[in-house]
PDB file of C-alpha atoms in Angstrom:
ATOM      1  CA  MET A   1       5.817 -25.328  -0.695  1.00 42.00           C
ATOM      2  CA  LYS A   2       3.189 -26.015   1.995  1.00 44.00           C
ATOM      3  CA  ARG A   3       1.936 -22.953   3.790  1.00 46.00           C
ATOM      4  CA  THR A   4       2.240 -23.342   7.570  1.00 49.00           C
ATOM      5  CA  ASP A   5       2.074 -20.779  10.324  1.00 47.00           C
ATOM      6  CA  PRO A   6       4.989 -20.561  12.795  1.00 50.00           C
ATOM      7  CA  PRO A   7       4.689 -20.948  16.544  1.00 50.00           C
ATOM      8  CA  SER A   8       4.116 -17.607  18.286  1.00 46.00           C
ATOM      9  CA  SER A   9       7.543 -17.680  19.954  1.00 57.00           C
ATOM     10  CA  LEU A  10       9.414 -17.107  16.675  1.00 80.00           C
ATOM     11  CA  ILE A  11      10.691 -13.771  15.516  1.00 93.00           C
ATOM     12  CA  ARG A  12       9.074 -12.427  12.369  1.00 94.00           C
ATOM     13  CA  ILE A  13      11.343 -10.642   9.925  1.00 97.00           C
ATOM     14  CA  GLY A  14       9.946  -8.244   7.365  1.00 97.00           C
ATOM     15  CA  ILE A  15      11.882  -6.885   4.356  1.00 97.00           C
ATOM     16  CA  ASP A  16      10.723  -3.881   2.318  1.00 93.00           C
ATOM     17  CA  LEU A  17      12.571  -3.882  -1.023  1.00 93.00           C
ATOM     18  CA  GLY A  18      12.555  -0.378  -2.409  1.00 85.00           C
ATOM     19  CA  GLY A  19      14.086   1.184  -5.457  1.00 79.00           C
ATOM     20  CA  THR A  20      16.892   2.904  -3.536  1.00 82.00           C
ATOM     21  CA  LYS A  21      16.789   1.327  -0.064  1.00 88.00           C
ATOM     22  CA  THR A  22      15.955  -2.020   1.457  1.00 94.00           C
ATOM     23  CA  GLU A  23      14.701  -2.000   5.028  1.00 94.00           C
ATOM     24  CA  GLY A  24      14.401  -4.900   7.434  1.00 97.00           C
ATOM     25  CA  ILE A  25      12.571  -5.235  10.755  1.00 97.00           C
ATOM     26  CA  ALA A  26      12.245  -7.926  13.377  1.00 97.00           C
ATOM     27  CA  LEU A  27       9.017  -8.202  15.320  1.00 93.00           C
ATOM     28  CA  ASP A  28       8.419 -10.367  18.378  1.00 91.00           C
ATOM     29  CA  ALA A  29       5.290 -12.400  18.992  1.00 84.00           C
ATOM     30  CA  ALA A  30       3.422  -9.358  20.322  1.00 83.00           C
ATOM     31  CA  GLY A  31       4.240  -7.305  17.190  1.00 84.00           C
ATOM     32  CA  GLU A  32       6.806  -5.157  19.050  1.00 90.00           C
ATOM     33  CA  GLU A  33       9.851  -4.014  17.117  1.00 93.00           C
ATOM     34  CA  ARG A  34      13.018  -5.647  18.315  1.00 95.00           C
ATOM     35  CA  THR A  35      15.439  -4.177  15.751  1.00 96.00           C
ATOM     36  CA  ARG A  36      15.529  -2.449  12.341  1.00 96.00           C
ATOM     37  CA  LEU A  37      18.176  -2.077   9.668  1.00 96.00           C
ATOM     38  CA  ARG A  38      18.381  -0.230   6.380  1.00 94.00           C
ATOM     39  CA  VAL A  39      20.817  -0.772   3.509  1.00 95.00           C
ATOM     40  CA  PRO A  40      21.138   0.522  -0.089  1.00 94.00           C
ATOM     41  CA  THR A  41      19.348  -1.473  -2.759  1.00 93.00           C
ATOM     42  CA  PRO A  42      21.771  -2.828  -5.423  1.00 95.00           C
ATOM     43  CA  ARG A  43      19.831  -1.353  -8.333  1.00 92.00           C
ATOM     44  CA  GLY A  44      19.937  -3.308 -11.567  1.00 93.00           C
ATOM     45  CA  ASP A  45      21.667  -6.344 -10.043  1.00 96.00           C
ATOM     46  CA  TYR A  46      19.355  -9.295  -9.381  1.00 97.00           C
ATOM     47  CA  GLY A  47      21.920 -11.579  -7.819  1.00 97.00           C
ATOM     48  CA  ALA A  48      23.163  -8.852  -5.517  1.00 97.00           C
ATOM     49  CA  THR A  49      19.577  -8.122  -4.495  1.00 97.00           C
ATOM     50  CA  VAL A  50      19.045 -11.705  -3.374  1.00 97.00           C
ATOM     51  CA  ARG A  51      22.380 -11.671  -1.502  1.00 97.00           C
ATOM     52  CA  THR A  52      21.604  -8.340   0.135  1.00 97.00           C
ATOM     53  CA  ILE A  53      18.287  -9.635   1.535  1.00 97.00           C
ATOM     54  CA  ALA A  54      19.861 -12.841   2.726  1.00 97.00           C
ATOM     55  CA  ASP A  55      22.611 -10.862   4.522  1.00 97.00           C
ATOM     56  CA  LEU A  56      20.020  -8.513   6.039  1.00 97.00           C
ATOM     57  CA  VAL A  57      18.017 -11.452   7.399  1.00 97.00           C
ATOM     58  CA  ALA A  58      21.203 -12.895   8.925  1.00 96.00           C
ATOM     59  CA  ARG A  59      22.010  -9.566  10.591  1.00 97.00           C
ATOM     60  CA  LEU A  60      18.477  -9.209  11.960  1.00 97.00           C
ATOM     61  CA  GLU A  61      18.598 -12.723  13.336  1.00 95.00           C
ATOM     62  CA  SER A  62      21.986 -12.100  14.972  1.00 95.00           C
ATOM     63  CA  ALA A  63      20.728  -8.847  16.552  1.00 95.00           C
ATOM     64  CA  THR A  64      17.718 -10.614  18.072  1.00 94.00           C
ATOM     65  CA  GLY A  65      19.434 -13.876  18.998  1.00 92.00           C
ATOM     66  CA  SER A  66      16.946 -15.700  16.860  1.00 89.00           C
ATOM     67  CA  ALA A  67      17.451 -18.686  14.592  1.00 83.00           C
ATOM     68  CA  ASN A  68      15.367 -19.520  11.560  1.00 84.00           C
ATOM     69  CA  ALA A  69      12.976 -16.552  11.887  1.00 93.00           C
ATOM     70  CA  THR A  70      10.067 -16.323   9.498  1.00 95.00           C
ATOM     71  CA  VAL A  71      10.665 -14.017   6.536  1.00 96.00           C
ATOM     72  CA  GLY A  72       8.162 -11.932   4.601  1.00 96.00           C
ATOM     73  CA  ILE A  73       9.138  -9.617   1.769  1.00 97.00           C
ATOM     74  CA  GLY A  74       7.315  -6.689   0.176  1.00 94.00           C
ATOM     75  CA  ILE A  75       8.195  -5.875  -3.424  1.00 93.00           C
ATOM     76  CA  PRO A  76       7.058  -3.180  -5.867  1.00 87.00           C
ATOM     77  CA  GLY A  77       5.430  -5.802  -8.081  1.00 89.00           C
ATOM     78  CA  ALA A  78       3.888  -9.274  -7.805  1.00 92.00           C
ATOM     79  CA  ILE A  79       4.573 -12.912  -8.406  1.00 95.00           C
ATOM     80  CA  SER A  80       2.596 -13.983 -11.462  1.00 95.00           C
ATOM     81  CA  PRO A  81       0.331 -16.969 -10.746  1.00 94.00           C
ATOM     82  CA  ALA A  82       0.721 -17.931 -14.437  1.00 95.00           C
ATOM     83  CA  THR A  83       4.524 -18.165 -14.516  1.00 97.00           C
ATOM     84  CA  GLY A  84       5.755 -17.985 -10.919  1.00 96.00           C
ATOM     85  CA  LEU A  85       7.963 -15.046 -12.002  1.00 97.00           C
ATOM     86  CA  VAL A  86       7.924 -11.393 -10.966  1.00 96.00           C
ATOM     87  CA  LYS A  87       5.695  -9.016 -13.002  1.00 93.00           C
ATOM     88  CA  ASN A  88       4.623  -5.365 -12.821  1.00 86.00           C
ATOM     89  CA  ALA A  89       7.741  -4.330 -10.834  1.00 85.00           C
ATOM     90  CA  ASN A  90       9.138  -0.799 -11.241  1.00 76.00           C
ATOM     91  CA  SER A  91      12.348  -2.366  -9.945  1.00 86.00           C
ATOM     92  CA  THR A  92      12.705  -3.798 -13.420  1.00 88.00           C
ATOM     93  CA  TRP A  93      15.666  -6.076 -12.699  1.00 94.00           C
ATOM     94  CA  LEU A  94      13.219  -8.320 -10.766  1.00 95.00           C
ATOM     95  CA  ILE A  95      10.883  -8.851 -13.731  1.00 94.00           C
ATOM     96  CA  GLY A  96      10.869 -12.391 -15.079  1.00 97.00           C
ATOM     97  CA  LYS A  97      12.807 -13.797 -12.132  1.00 97.00           C
ATOM     98  CA  PRO A  98      11.714 -16.553  -9.680  1.00 98.00           C
ATOM     99  CA  PHE A  99      12.335 -14.197  -6.796  1.00 98.00           C
ATOM    100  CA  ASP A 100      10.544 -16.080  -4.010  1.00 97.00           C
ATOM    101  CA  ARG A 101      12.160 -19.431  -4.980  1.00 97.00           C
ATOM    102  CA  ASP A 102      15.640 -17.910  -5.189  1.00 98.00           C
ATOM    103  CA  LEU A 103      15.229 -16.271  -1.805  1.00 97.00           C
ATOM    104  CA  ALA A 104      13.892 -19.487  -0.277  1.00 97.00           C
ATOM    105  CA  ALA A 105      16.942 -21.279  -1.605  1.00 97.00           C
ATOM    106  CA  ALA A 106      19.349 -18.596  -0.287  1.00 97.00           C
ATOM    107  CA  LEU A 107      17.681 -18.585   3.146  1.00 96.00           C
ATOM    108  CA  LYS A 108      17.045 -22.342   3.312  1.00 95.00           C
ATOM    109  CA  ARG A 109      13.465 -21.770   4.425  1.00 95.00           C
ATOM    110  CA  PRO A 110      10.097 -20.843   2.901  1.00 95.00           C
ATOM    111  CA  VAL A 111       9.424 -17.106   2.345  1.00 96.00           C
ATOM    112  CA  ARG A 112       6.317 -15.137   1.584  1.00 95.00           C
ATOM    113  CA  VAL A 113       6.485 -12.398  -1.015  1.00 96.00           C
ATOM    114  CA  GLU A 114       3.701  -9.838  -1.475  1.00 93.00           C
ATOM    115  CA  ASN A 115       3.137  -6.534  -3.268  1.00 92.00           C
ATOM    116  CA  ASP A 116       4.237  -3.646  -1.069  1.00 89.00           C
ATOM    117  CA  ALA A 117       0.782  -2.107  -1.025  1.00 90.00           C
ATOM    118  CA  ASN A 118      -0.616  -5.378   0.280  1.00 93.00           C
ATOM    119  CA  CYS A 119       2.014  -5.230   3.008  1.00 93.00           C
ATOM    120  CA  LEU A 120       0.758  -1.797   4.029  1.00 92.00           C
ATOM    121  CA  ALA A 121      -2.734  -3.257   4.291  1.00 94.00           C
ATOM    122  CA  VAL A 122      -1.538  -6.280   6.299  1.00 92.00           C
ATOM    123  CA  SER A 123       0.312  -4.033   8.735  1.00 92.00           C
ATOM    124  CA  GLU A 124      -2.641  -1.740   9.319  1.00 95.00           C
ATOM    125  CA  ALA A 125      -5.057  -4.725   9.604  1.00 94.00           C
ATOM    126  CA  ALA A 126      -2.764  -6.443  12.161  1.00 89.00           C
ATOM    127  CA  ASP A 127      -2.270  -3.637  14.674  1.00 89.00           C
ATOM    128  CA  GLY A 128      -2.925  -0.309  13.004  1.00 94.00           C
ATOM    129  CA  ALA A 129      -5.870   1.674  11.701  1.00 96.00           C
ATOM    130  CA  GLY A 130      -7.696  -1.485  10.566  1.00 96.00           C
ATOM    131  CA  ALA A 131      -7.112  -3.622  13.631  1.00 94.00           C
ATOM    132  CA  GLY A 132     -10.126  -5.810  14.334  1.00 93.00           C
ATOM    133  CA  CYS A 133     -11.687  -5.136  10.931  1.00 96.00           C
ATOM    134  CA  GLY A 134     -12.627  -8.012   8.654  1.00 95.00           C
ATOM    135  CA  VAL A 135     -12.136  -6.237   5.300  1.00 97.00           C
ATOM    136  CA  VAL A 136      -9.468  -3.532   5.051  1.00 97.00           C
ATOM    137  CA  PHE A 137      -8.840  -1.454   1.952  1.00 98.00           C
ATOM    138  CA  ALA A 138      -5.539   0.473   2.337  1.00 96.00           C
ATOM    139  CA  ALA A 139      -4.618   2.964  -0.361  1.00 95.00           C
ATOM    140  CA  ILE A 140      -1.185   4.491  -1.003  1.00 90.00           C
ATOM    141  CA  LEU A 141      -1.486   8.068  -2.241  1.00 92.00           C
ATOM    142  CA  GLY A 142       2.122   8.963  -3.045  1.00 87.00           C
ATOM    143  CA  THR A 143       4.168   9.003  -6.212  1.00 82.00           C
ATOM    144  CA  GLY A 144       1.547   6.501  -7.484  1.00 86.00           C
ATOM    145  CA  CYS A 145      -1.872   5.275  -6.454  1.00 91.00           C
ATOM    146  CA  GLY A 146      -1.811   1.672  -5.287  1.00 89.00           C
ATOM    147  CA  ALA A 147      -3.763  -0.279  -2.716  1.00 94.00           C
ATOM    148  CA  GLY A 148      -3.906  -3.488  -0.804  1.00 95.00           C
ATOM    149  CA  ILE A 149      -6.891  -5.520   0.397  1.00 96.00           C
ATOM    150  CA  VAL A 150      -6.878  -7.662   3.556  1.00 95.00           C
ATOM    151  CA  VAL A 151      -9.705 -10.089   4.413  1.00 95.00           C
ATOM    152  CA  ASP A 152      -9.673 -11.644   7.843  1.00 92.00           C
ATOM    153  CA  GLY A 153      -6.027 -10.873   8.337  1.00 88.00           C
ATOM    154  CA  ARG A 154      -4.859 -12.253   4.993  1.00 90.00           C
ATOM    155  CA  PRO A 155      -3.843 -10.241   1.892  1.00 90.00           C
ATOM    156  CA  LEU A 156      -6.154 -10.669  -1.071  1.00 93.00           C
ATOM    157  CA  GLY A 157      -3.853 -10.799  -4.062  1.00 89.00           C
ATOM    158  CA  GLY A 158      -6.494 -12.160  -6.445  1.00 92.00           C
ATOM    159  CA  ARG A 159      -6.418 -14.804  -9.145  1.00 93.00           C
ATOM    160  CA  ASN A 160      -4.102 -12.696 -11.321  1.00 93.00           C
ATOM    161  CA  ALA A 161      -2.149 -11.139  -8.420  1.00 91.00           C
ATOM    162  CA  ILE A 162      -3.515  -7.658  -9.190  1.00 92.00           C
ATOM    163  CA  GLY A 163      -5.990  -7.282  -6.297  1.00 93.00           C
ATOM    164  CA  GLY A 164      -6.126  -3.678  -5.158  1.00 93.00           C
ATOM    165  CA  GLU A 165      -4.769  -2.111  -8.336  1.00 92.00           C
ATOM    166  CA  TRP A 166      -7.467   0.558  -8.255  1.00 94.00           C
ATOM    167  CA  GLY A 167      -5.113   3.224  -9.615  1.00 93.00           C
ATOM    168  CA  HIS A 168      -5.376   1.693 -13.107  1.00 92.00           C
ATOM    169  CA  ASN A 169      -9.153   1.864 -13.251  1.00 96.00           C
ATOM    170  CA  PRO A 170     -10.593   4.985 -14.890  1.00 97.00           C
ATOM    171  CA  LEU A 171     -11.684   7.939 -12.828  1.00 97.00           C
ATOM    172  CA  PRO A 172     -15.368   7.256 -12.092  1.00 97.00           C
ATOM    173  CA  TRP A 173     -18.169   9.541 -13.325  1.00 97.00           C
ATOM    174  CA  PRO A 174     -15.767  11.967 -15.165  1.00 97.00           C
ATOM    175  CA  ALA A 175     -16.857  15.482 -16.023  1.00 96.00           C
ATOM    176  CA  ASP A 176     -16.441  16.655 -19.612  1.00 96.00           C
ATOM    177  CA  GLU A 177     -13.220  18.542 -18.808  1.00 94.00           C
ATOM    178  CA  GLU A 178     -11.813  15.335 -17.242  1.00 97.00           C
ATOM    179  CA  ARG A 179     -12.110  13.317 -20.489  1.00 96.00           C
ATOM    180  CA  PRO A 180     -10.140  11.565 -21.880  1.00 96.00           C
ATOM    181  CA  GLY A 181      -7.773  12.266 -19.012  1.00 96.00           C
ATOM    182  CA  PRO A 182      -3.973  12.461 -18.791  1.00 96.00           C
ATOM    183  CA  ALA A 183      -1.857   9.696 -20.304  1.00 95.00           C
ATOM    184  CA  CYS A 184      -0.734   7.022 -17.862  1.00 92.00           C
ATOM    185  CA  TYR A 185       2.545   5.100 -18.002  1.00 85.00           C
ATOM    186  CA  CYS A 186       0.491   1.892 -18.310  1.00 85.00           C
ATOM    187  CA  GLY A 187      -0.456   2.963 -21.828  1.00 89.00           C
ATOM    188  CA  LYS A 188      -4.018   4.098 -21.174  1.00 95.00           C
ATOM    189  CA  THR A 189      -5.507   7.470 -20.418  1.00 96.00           C
ATOM    190  CA  GLY A 190      -7.640   8.770 -17.534  1.00 97.00           C
ATOM    191  CA  CYS A 191      -6.425   6.242 -14.947  1.00 96.00           C
ATOM    192  CA  LEU A 192      -7.207   7.218 -11.355  1.00 97.00           C
ATOM    193  CA  GLU A 193      -3.526   7.436 -10.666  1.00 93.00           C
ATOM    194  CA  THR A 194      -3.238  10.371 -13.109  1.00 96.00           C
ATOM    195  CA  PHE A 195      -5.706  12.321 -10.945  1.00 97.00           C
ATOM    196  CA  VAL A 196      -5.059  11.491  -7.256  1.00 97.00           C
ATOM    197  CA  SER A 197      -1.346  10.753  -6.830  1.00 93.00           C
ATOM    198  CA  GLY A 198       1.082  13.396  -5.601  1.00 93.00           C
ATOM    199  CA  PRO A 199       2.525  14.116  -9.057  1.00 93.00           C
ATOM    200  CA  ALA A 200      -1.039  14.191 -10.464  1.00 96.00           C
ATOM    201  CA  VAL A 201      -2.063  16.923  -8.006  1.00 97.00           C
ATOM    202  CA  ALA A 202       0.962  18.960  -9.098  1.00 97.00           C
ATOM    203  CA  ALA A 203       0.140  18.375 -12.776  1.00 97.00           C
ATOM    204  CA  ASP A 204      -3.478  19.405 -12.243  1.00 98.00           C
ATOM    205  CA  HIS A 205      -2.451  22.579 -10.523  1.00 98.00           C
ATOM    206  CA  ARG A 206      -0.018  23.347 -13.385  1.00 98.00           C
ATOM    207  CA  ARG A 207      -2.693  22.782 -16.061  1.00 96.00           C
ATOM    208  CA  VAL A 208      -5.120  25.149 -14.349  1.00 97.00           C
ATOM    209  CA  THR A 209      -2.787  27.877 -13.017  1.00 97.00           C
ATOM    210  CA  GLY A 210       0.481  27.529 -14.942  1.00 97.00           C
ATOM    211  CA  ALA A 211       2.415  27.307 -11.677  1.00 97.00           C
ATOM    212  CA  ASP A 212       4.817  24.388 -11.307  1.00 97.00           C
ATOM    213  CA  LEU A 213       4.535  23.437  -7.626  1.00 97.00           C
ATOM    214  CA  THR A 214       4.786  20.187  -5.672  1.00 96.00           C
ATOM    215  CA  ALA A 215       1.729  18.734  -3.904  1.00 95.00           C
ATOM    216  CA  GLU A 216       3.361  19.600  -0.571  1.00 94.00           C
ATOM    217  CA  THR A 217       3.768  23.243  -1.551  1.00 97.00           C
ATOM    218  CA  ILE A 218       0.229  23.408  -2.860  1.00 98.00           C
ATOM    219  CA  ALA A 219      -1.049  22.100   0.474  1.00 96.00           C
ATOM    220  CA  ALA A 220       1.000  24.630   2.380  1.00 97.00           C
ATOM    221  CA  LEU A 221      -0.310  27.482   0.186  1.00 98.00           C
ATOM    222  CA  ALA A 222      -3.904  26.286   0.725  1.00 97.00           C
ATOM    223  CA  GLU A 223      -3.333  26.363   4.475  1.00 95.00           C
ATOM    224  CA  ARG A 224      -2.334  30.036   4.133  1.00 97.00           C
ATOM    225  CA  GLY A 225      -5.509  30.816   2.242  1.00 96.00           C
ATOM    226  CA  ASP A 226      -4.359  30.713  -1.372  1.00 97.00           C
ATOM    227  CA  ALA A 227      -7.556  30.341  -3.449  1.00 98.00           C
ATOM    228  CA  GLU A 228      -5.974  28.576  -6.393  1.00 98.00           C
ATOM    229  CA  ALA A 229      -4.211  26.004  -4.192  1.00 98.00           C
ATOM    230  CA  ARG A 230      -7.442  25.440  -2.250  1.00 98.00           C
ATOM    231  CA  ALA A 231      -9.317  24.845  -5.538  1.00 98.00           C
ATOM    232  CA  THR A 232      -6.721  22.232  -6.553  1.00 98.00           C
ATOM    233  CA  LEU A 233      -7.223  20.385  -3.292  1.00 98.00           C
ATOM    234  CA  ASP A 234     -10.994  20.633  -3.662  1.00 98.00           C
ATOM    235  CA  ARG A 235     -10.671  18.893  -7.042  1.00 98.00           C
ATOM    236  CA  LEU A 236      -8.519  16.249  -5.383  1.00 98.00           C
ATOM    237  CA  VAL A 237     -11.160  15.594  -2.714  1.00 98.00           C
ATOM    238  CA  GLU A 238     -13.921  15.307  -5.365  1.00 98.00           C
ATOM    239  CA  ARG A 239     -11.942  12.914  -7.512  1.00 98.00           C
ATOM    240  CA  LEU A 240     -10.599  10.823  -4.659  1.00 98.00           C
ATOM    241  CA  GLY A 241     -14.115  10.597  -3.201  1.00 98.00           C
ATOM    242  CA  ARG A 242     -15.458   9.282  -6.513  1.00 98.00           C
ATOM    243  CA  GLY A 243     -12.656   6.743  -6.693  1.00 98.00           C
ATOM    244  CA  LEU A 244     -13.285   5.508  -3.180  1.00 98.00           C
ATOM    245  CA  ALA A 245     -17.027   5.368  -3.822  1.00 98.00           C
ATOM    246  CA  GLY A 246     -16.296   2.890  -6.607  1.00 97.00           C
ATOM    247  CA  ILE A 247     -14.371   0.786  -4.078  1.00 98.00           C
ATOM    248  CA  VAL A 248     -17.248   0.945  -1.568  1.00 98.00           C
ATOM    249  CA  ASN A 249     -19.707  -0.155  -4.248  1.00 98.00           C
ATOM    250  CA  VAL A 250     -17.645  -3.183  -5.152  1.00 97.00           C
ATOM    251  CA  LEU A 251     -15.885  -4.171  -1.933  1.00 97.00           C
ATOM    252  CA  ASP A 252     -17.808  -2.369   0.870  1.00 98.00           C
ATOM    253  CA  PRO A 253     -14.813  -2.555   3.211  1.00 98.00           C
ATOM    254  CA  ASP A 254     -15.068  -2.158   6.981  1.00 98.00           C
ATOM    255  CA  VAL A 255     -12.472   0.555   6.911  1.00 98.00           C
ATOM    256  CA  ILE A 256     -10.500   2.596   4.343  1.00 98.00           C
ATOM    257  CA  VAL A 257      -6.933   3.420   5.373  1.00 97.00           C
ATOM    258  CA  LEU A 258      -4.836   6.020   3.635  1.00 96.00           C
ATOM    259  CA  GLY A 259      -1.068   5.945   3.445  1.00 92.00           C
ATOM    260  CA  GLY A 260       1.532   7.766   1.380  1.00 88.00           C
ATOM    261  CA  GLY A 261       2.407  11.452   1.319  1.00 88.00           C
ATOM    262  CA  LEU A 262      -1.086  12.761   0.578  1.00 94.00           C
ATOM    263  CA  SER A 263      -2.457  10.901   3.572  1.00 94.00           C
ATOM    264  CA  ASN A 264      -0.870  13.563   5.789  1.00 93.00           C
ATOM    265  CA  LEU A 265      -3.439  16.119   4.522  1.00 95.00           C
ATOM    266  CA  GLU A 266      -5.504  16.297   7.690  1.00 95.00           C
ATOM    267  CA  PHE A 267      -8.609  17.842   6.050  1.00 95.00           C
ATOM    268  CA  LEU A 268      -9.129  14.730   3.905  1.00 97.00           C
ATOM    269  CA  TYR A 269     -10.583  12.728   6.785  1.00 97.00           C
ATOM    270  CA  ALA A 270     -13.458  15.154   7.290  1.00 96.00           C
ATOM    271  CA  ALA A 271     -13.873  16.174   3.639  1.00 97.00           C
ATOM    272  CA  LEU A 272     -13.961  12.705   2.022  1.00 98.00           C
ATOM    273  CA  PRO A 273     -16.883  10.913   3.739  1.00 97.00           C
ATOM    274  CA  PRO A 274     -19.677  13.222   2.356  1.00 97.00           C
ATOM    275  CA  VAL A 275     -18.247  13.028  -1.118  1.00 98.00           C
ATOM    276  CA  ILE A 276     -18.002   9.268  -1.034  1.00 98.00           C
ATOM    277  CA  ALA A 277     -21.566   9.098   0.348  1.00 97.00           C
ATOM    278  CA  ARG A 278     -22.842  11.225  -2.507  1.00 97.00           C
ATOM    279  CA  TRP A 279     -21.569   8.749  -5.122  1.00 98.00           C
ATOM    280  CA  ALA A 280     -21.863   5.398  -3.286  1.00 98.00           C
ATOM    281  CA  PHE A 281     -24.890   3.176  -3.981  1.00 97.00           C
ATOM    282  CA  THR A 282     -26.269   3.297  -0.460  1.00 96.00           C
ATOM    283  CA  ASP A 283     -28.791   5.316   1.573  1.00 95.00           C
ATOM    284  CA  SER A 284     -26.214   6.061   4.291  1.00 94.00           C
ATOM    285  CA  LEU A 285     -22.475   5.551   4.655  1.00 95.00           C
ATOM    286  CA  ASP A 286     -20.566   4.925   7.880  1.00 94.00           C
ATOM    287  CA  THR A 287     -17.301   3.573   6.458  1.00 97.00           C
ATOM    288  CA  PRO A 288     -14.477   5.138   8.496  1.00 97.00           C
ATOM    289  CA  ILE A 289     -11.603   6.792   6.640  1.00 97.00           C
ATOM    290  CA  ARG A 290      -8.385   6.612   8.691  1.00 97.00           C
ATOM    291  CA  ARG A 291      -4.754   7.579   8.349  1.00 97.00           C
ATOM    292  CA  ALA A 292      -2.235   4.707   8.468  1.00 96.00           C
ATOM    293  CA  VAL A 293      -1.052   4.412  12.067  1.00 95.00           C
ATOM    294  CA  HIS A 294       2.417   3.114  11.195  1.00 91.00           C
ATOM    295  CA  GLY A 295       3.067   5.599   8.342  1.00 86.00           C
ATOM    296  CA  ASP A 296       6.208   4.857   6.386  1.00 81.00           C
ATOM    297  CA  SER A 297       6.860   1.782   8.545  1.00 86.00           C
ATOM    298  CA  SER A 298       3.684  -0.005   7.467  1.00 88.00           C
ATOM    299  CA  GLY A 299       5.286  -1.671   4.447  1.00 89.00           C
ATOM    300  CA  VAL A 300       8.118  -3.352   6.341  1.00 94.00           C
ATOM    301  CA  ARG A 301       5.934  -4.237   9.314  1.00 94.00           C
ATOM    302  CA  GLY A 302       3.308  -5.712   6.983  1.00 93.00           C
ATOM    303  CA  ALA A 303       5.964  -7.916   5.343  1.00 95.00           C
ATOM    304  CA  ALA A 304       6.776  -9.341   8.755  1.00 94.00           C
ATOM    305  CA  TRP A 305       3.055  -9.863   9.497  1.00 91.00           C
ATOM    306  CA  LEU A 306       2.711 -12.029   6.367  1.00 91.00           C
ATOM    307  CA  TRP A 307       3.543 -14.815   8.815  1.00 88.00           C
ATOM    308  CA  ARG A 308       1.020 -14.999  11.608  1.00 73.00           C
ATOM    309  CA  PRO A 309       0.818 -17.526  14.495  1.00 52.00           C
ATOM    310  CA  GLU A 310      -2.899 -17.927  14.139  1.00 44.00           C
ATOM    311  CA  GLU A 311      -5.814 -16.577  12.142  1.00 36.00           C
ATOM    312  CA  ALA A 312      -7.231 -13.574  13.951  1.00 35.00           C
ATOM    313  CA  ALA A 313     -10.915 -13.624  14.784  1.00 35.00           C
ATOM    314  CA  VAL A 314     -11.742 -10.472  12.921  1.00 40.00           C
ATOM    315  CA  ASN A 315     -14.978  -9.253  11.461  1.00 41.00           C
ATOM    316  CA  ALA A 316     -16.921  -6.049  11.059  1.00 45.00           C
ATOM    317  CA  ARG A 317     -18.256  -6.286  14.617  1.00 45.00           C
ATOM    318  CA  ASN A 318     -14.721  -6.089  16.005  1.00 61.00           C
ATOM    319  CA  CYS A 319     -13.908  -3.009  13.950  1.00 72.00           C
ATOM    320  CA  THR A 320     -13.824  -0.084  16.426  1.00 71.00           C
ATOM    321  CA  PRO A 321     -16.098   2.689  15.154  1.00 72.00           C
ATOM    322  CA  ASP A 322     -14.882   6.298  14.958  1.00 78.00           C
TER     323      ASP A 322
END
């Protein structure tokens, strides 16, 4: 299907397909939200998932008085360039299905489907923390550790549709006590995701202290001066800084944006830059580290922004410094 950009007068609809809920949003030409809807995801039922999204699109169009809006969809997986079928999806009923083609047939129009982390990056590059920046690296630090890359307004999925999967690289420059690292669900050990996701922070605290606490509780205790909780967060900063230094060495993005639950830890934005600078292969580092402006809404907004009326003139010179 030929890729064409819509006229700027059209409504852009974004769909964020989650494991338990599916959210839809309609944005106007200026990127302003016109309406938003949320429905339960029909877990385990592929046909019902396609029908649910088609119905959601119809309801969003009706609410905005639009006809034939553009549709972008974020999924917890990717379309394999080798087969054209969904792979790497934790919503397992999508795996092996021609999801984009089935949706295009149901909606009678072309659709764009991207990994949900890429949608976060697209949203923040369009009108969020990475607006005006040529290369945006947006990491999700939540139940997992994913990321999306946007170059000149477009998501960089990569030849194998795994661009941004930094969470399944090993923790860089590990100390002896960090080897071989915790087991990861991907089948390897020592993946970055096993050190810097929310559950990883909780597991690290449990290994060191024996206390079974959530990352949120650990952060609250650290705020109140608990030394063990503060030490856990210090280890997080050191490990996350090393991981991001590896990204800087390879990609050298104009901005690093953090989303997900751990991105709400305010101290990260002052604590991370000196750690990254210590490990990055450069004499000085001025890469800004910013919190996602749109928060939990970035995924669904980014799905809508997969269709853009024109290519934005973005480069490092347009990226507003901190």
